[in-house]
C-alpha positions as protocol buffer text, in pm:
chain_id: "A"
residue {
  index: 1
  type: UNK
  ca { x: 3343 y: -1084 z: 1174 }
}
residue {
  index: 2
  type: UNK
  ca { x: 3472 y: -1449 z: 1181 }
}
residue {
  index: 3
  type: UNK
  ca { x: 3657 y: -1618 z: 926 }
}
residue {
  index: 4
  type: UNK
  ca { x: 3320 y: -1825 z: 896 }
}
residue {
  index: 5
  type: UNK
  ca { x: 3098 y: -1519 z: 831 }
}
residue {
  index: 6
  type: UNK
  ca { x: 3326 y: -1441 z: 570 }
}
residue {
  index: 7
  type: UNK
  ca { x: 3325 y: -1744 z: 403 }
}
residue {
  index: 8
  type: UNK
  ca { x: 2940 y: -1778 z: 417 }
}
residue {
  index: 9
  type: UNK
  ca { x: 2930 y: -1435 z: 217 }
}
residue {
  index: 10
  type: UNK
  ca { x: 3116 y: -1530 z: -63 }
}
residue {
  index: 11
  type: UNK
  ca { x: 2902 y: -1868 z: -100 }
}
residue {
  index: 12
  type: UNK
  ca { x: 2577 y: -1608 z: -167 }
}
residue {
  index: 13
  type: UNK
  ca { x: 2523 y: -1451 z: -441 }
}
residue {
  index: 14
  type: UNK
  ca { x: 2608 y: -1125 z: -604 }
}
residue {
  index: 15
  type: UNK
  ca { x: 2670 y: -875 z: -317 }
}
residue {
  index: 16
  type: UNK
  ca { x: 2426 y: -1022 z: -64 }
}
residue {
  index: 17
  type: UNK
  ca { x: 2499 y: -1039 z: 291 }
}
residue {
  index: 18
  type: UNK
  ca { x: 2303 y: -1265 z: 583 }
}
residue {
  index: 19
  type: UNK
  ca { x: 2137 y: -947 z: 657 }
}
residue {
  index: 20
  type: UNK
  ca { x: 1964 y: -892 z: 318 }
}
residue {
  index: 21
  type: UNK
  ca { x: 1917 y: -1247 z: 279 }
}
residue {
  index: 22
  type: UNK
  ca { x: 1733 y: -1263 z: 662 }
}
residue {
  index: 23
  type: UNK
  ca { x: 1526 y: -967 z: 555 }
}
residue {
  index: 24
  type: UNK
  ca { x: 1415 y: -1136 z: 239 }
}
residue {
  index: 25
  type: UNK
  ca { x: 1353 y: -1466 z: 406 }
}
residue {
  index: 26
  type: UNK
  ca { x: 1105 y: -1255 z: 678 }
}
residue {
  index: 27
  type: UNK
  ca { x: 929 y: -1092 z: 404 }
}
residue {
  index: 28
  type: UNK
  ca { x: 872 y: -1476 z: 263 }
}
residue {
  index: 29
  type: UNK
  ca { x: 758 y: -1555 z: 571 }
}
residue {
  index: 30
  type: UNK
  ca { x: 486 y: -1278 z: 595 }
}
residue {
  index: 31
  type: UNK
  ca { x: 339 y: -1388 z: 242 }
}
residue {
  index: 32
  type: UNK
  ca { x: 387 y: -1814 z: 351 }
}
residue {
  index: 33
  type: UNK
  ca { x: 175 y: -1673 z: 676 }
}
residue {
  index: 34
  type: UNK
  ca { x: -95 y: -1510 z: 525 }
}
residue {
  index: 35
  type: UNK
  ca { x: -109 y: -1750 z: 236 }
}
residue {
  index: 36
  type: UNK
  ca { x: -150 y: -2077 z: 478 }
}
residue {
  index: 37
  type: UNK
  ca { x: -449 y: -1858 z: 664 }
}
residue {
  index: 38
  type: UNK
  ca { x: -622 y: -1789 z: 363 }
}
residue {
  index: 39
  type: UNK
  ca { x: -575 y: -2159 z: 197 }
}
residue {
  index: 40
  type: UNK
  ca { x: -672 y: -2315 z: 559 }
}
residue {
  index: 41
  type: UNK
  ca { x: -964 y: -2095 z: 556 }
}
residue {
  index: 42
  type: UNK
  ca { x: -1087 y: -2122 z: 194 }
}
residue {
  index: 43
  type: UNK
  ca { x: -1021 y: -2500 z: 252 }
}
residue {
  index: 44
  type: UNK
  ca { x: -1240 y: -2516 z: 538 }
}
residue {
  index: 45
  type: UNK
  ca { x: -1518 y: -2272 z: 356 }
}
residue {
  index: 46
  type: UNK
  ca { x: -1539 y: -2590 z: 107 }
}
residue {
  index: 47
  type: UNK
  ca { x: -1556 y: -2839 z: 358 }
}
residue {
  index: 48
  type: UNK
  ca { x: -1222 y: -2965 z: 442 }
}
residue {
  index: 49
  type: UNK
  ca { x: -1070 y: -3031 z: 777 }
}
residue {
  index: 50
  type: UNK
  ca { x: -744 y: -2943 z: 931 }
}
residue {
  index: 51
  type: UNK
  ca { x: -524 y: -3191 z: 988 }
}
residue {
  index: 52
  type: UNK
  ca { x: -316 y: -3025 z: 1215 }
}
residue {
  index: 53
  type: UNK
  ca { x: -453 y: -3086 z: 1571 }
}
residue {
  index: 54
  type: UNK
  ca { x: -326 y: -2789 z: 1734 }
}
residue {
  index: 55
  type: UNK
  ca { x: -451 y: -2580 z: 1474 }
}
residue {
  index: 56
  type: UNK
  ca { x: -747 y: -2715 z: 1440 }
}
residue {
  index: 57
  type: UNK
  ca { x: -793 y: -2720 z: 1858 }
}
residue {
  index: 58
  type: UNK
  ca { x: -741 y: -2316 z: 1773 }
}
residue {
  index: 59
  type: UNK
  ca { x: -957 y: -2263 z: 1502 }
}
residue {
  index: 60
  type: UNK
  ca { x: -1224 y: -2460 z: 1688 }
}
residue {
  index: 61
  type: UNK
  ca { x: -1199 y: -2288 z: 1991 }
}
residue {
  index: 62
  type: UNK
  ca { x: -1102 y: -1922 z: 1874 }
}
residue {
  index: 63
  type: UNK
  ca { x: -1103 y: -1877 z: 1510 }
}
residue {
  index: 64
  type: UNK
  ca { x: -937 y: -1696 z: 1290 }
}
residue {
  index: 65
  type: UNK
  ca { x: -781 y: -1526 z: 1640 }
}
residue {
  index: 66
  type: UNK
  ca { x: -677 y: -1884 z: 1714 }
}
residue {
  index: 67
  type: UNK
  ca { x: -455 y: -1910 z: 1400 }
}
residue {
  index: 68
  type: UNK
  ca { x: -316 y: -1596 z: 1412 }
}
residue {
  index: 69
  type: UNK
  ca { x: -231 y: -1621 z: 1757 }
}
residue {
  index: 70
  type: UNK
  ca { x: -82 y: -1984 z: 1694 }
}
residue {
  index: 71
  type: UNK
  ca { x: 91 y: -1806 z: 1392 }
}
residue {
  index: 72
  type: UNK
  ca { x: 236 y: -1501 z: 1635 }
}
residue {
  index: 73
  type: UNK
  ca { x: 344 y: -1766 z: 1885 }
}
residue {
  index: 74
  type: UNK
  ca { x: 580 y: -1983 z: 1637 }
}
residue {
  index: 75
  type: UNK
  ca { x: 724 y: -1645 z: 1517 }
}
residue {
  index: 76
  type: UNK
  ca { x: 783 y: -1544 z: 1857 }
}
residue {
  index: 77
  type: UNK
  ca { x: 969 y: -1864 z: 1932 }
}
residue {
  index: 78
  type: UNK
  ca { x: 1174 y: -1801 z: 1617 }
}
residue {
  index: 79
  type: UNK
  ca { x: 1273 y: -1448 z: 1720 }
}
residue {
  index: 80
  type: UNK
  ca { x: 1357 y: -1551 z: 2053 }
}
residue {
  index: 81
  type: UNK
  ca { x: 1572 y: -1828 z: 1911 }
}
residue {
  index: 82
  type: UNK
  ca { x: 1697 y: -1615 z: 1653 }
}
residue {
  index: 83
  type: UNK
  ca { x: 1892 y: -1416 z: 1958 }
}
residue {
  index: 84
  type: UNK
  ca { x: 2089 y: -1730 z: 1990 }
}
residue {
  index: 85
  type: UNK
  ca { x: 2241 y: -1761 z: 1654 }
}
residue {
  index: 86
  type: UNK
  ca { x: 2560 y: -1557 z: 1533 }
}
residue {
  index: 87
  type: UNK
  ca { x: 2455 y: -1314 z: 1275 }
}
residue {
  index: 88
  type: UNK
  ca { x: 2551 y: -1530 z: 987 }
}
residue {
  index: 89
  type: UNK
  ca { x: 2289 y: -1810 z: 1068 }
}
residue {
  index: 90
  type: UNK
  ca { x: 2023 y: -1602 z: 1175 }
}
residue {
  index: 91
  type: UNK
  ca { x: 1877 y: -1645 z: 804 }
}
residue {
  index: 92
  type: UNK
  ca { x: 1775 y: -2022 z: 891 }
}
residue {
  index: 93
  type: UNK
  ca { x: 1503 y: -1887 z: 1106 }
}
residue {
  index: 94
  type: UNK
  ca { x: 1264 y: -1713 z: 878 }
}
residue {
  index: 95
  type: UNK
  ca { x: 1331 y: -1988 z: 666 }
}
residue {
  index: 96
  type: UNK
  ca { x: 1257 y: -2250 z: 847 }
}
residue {
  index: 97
  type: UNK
  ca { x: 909 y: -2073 z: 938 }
}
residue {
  index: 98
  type: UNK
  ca { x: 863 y: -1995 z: 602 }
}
residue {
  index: 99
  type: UNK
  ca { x: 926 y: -2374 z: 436 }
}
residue {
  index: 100
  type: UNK
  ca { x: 694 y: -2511 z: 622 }
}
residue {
  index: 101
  type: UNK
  ca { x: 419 y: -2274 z: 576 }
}
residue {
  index: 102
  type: UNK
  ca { x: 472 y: -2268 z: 185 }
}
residue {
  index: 103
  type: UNK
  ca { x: 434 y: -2624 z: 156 }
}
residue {
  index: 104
  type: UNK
  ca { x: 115 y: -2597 z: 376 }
}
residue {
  index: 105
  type: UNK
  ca { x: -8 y: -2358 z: 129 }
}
residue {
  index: 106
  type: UNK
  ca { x: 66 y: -2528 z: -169 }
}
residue {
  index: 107
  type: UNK
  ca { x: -96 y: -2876 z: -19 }
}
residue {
  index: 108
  type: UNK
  ca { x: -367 y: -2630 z: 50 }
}
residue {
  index: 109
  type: UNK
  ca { x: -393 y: -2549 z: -274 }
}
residue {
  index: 110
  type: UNK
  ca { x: -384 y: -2923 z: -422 }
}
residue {
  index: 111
  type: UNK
  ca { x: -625 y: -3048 z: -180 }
}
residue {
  index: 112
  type: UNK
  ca { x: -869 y: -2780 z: -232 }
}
residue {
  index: 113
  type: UNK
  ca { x: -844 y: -2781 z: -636 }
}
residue {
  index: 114
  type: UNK
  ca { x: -896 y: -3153 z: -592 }
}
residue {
  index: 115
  type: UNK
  ca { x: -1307 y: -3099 z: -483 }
}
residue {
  index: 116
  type: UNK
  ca { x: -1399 y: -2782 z: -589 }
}
């Protein structure tokens, strides 16, 4: 391990290494994933659009199968990416899938509270 690797281990908390962190951050993905499918969906159910034109090219056209598959390819890009990255940054990848995706959510959320 690097001098870098050990220095980003003592910045984390407790006895947490990038692995545990990565495998928390994937797990956040997994529940950011499902809950910007659901929101979209419920969102839609009440009349809403999506604003995101490639999602809503894949909804239109395919779906649910549409989302998901959008969904599988931006975590396949990240795990094909993630390959790249020393083992120490490999955490910024299932977080930068999952920040995204969270916030979706939560606007989600807002927007749909807002007219039902």
């Amino acid at each position: 391990m690097s001098s870098e690797g050990a220095f980003l281990r003592h910045r984390l908390p407790g006895d947490v290494t990038p692995v545990d962190l990565e495998r928390l951050l994937w797990m956040v993905v997994v529940l950011a994933l499902a809950a910007d499918i659901v929101t979209t969906f419920v969102g839609l159910h009440v009349g809403l659009s999506e604003s995101n034109p490639a999602a809503r090219g894949a909804i239109e056209g395919h779906g649910l199968a549409g989302m998901l598959a959008l969904k599988a390819f931006a975590v396949g890009v990240g795990l094909v990416c993630r390959r790249l990255l020393e083992r120490e940054y490999r955490p910024i990848v299932p977080a930068g899938l999952a920040v995204p995706w969270l916030a979706a959510a939560v606007l989600n959320v807002y927007t749909i509270s807002s007219v039902v």
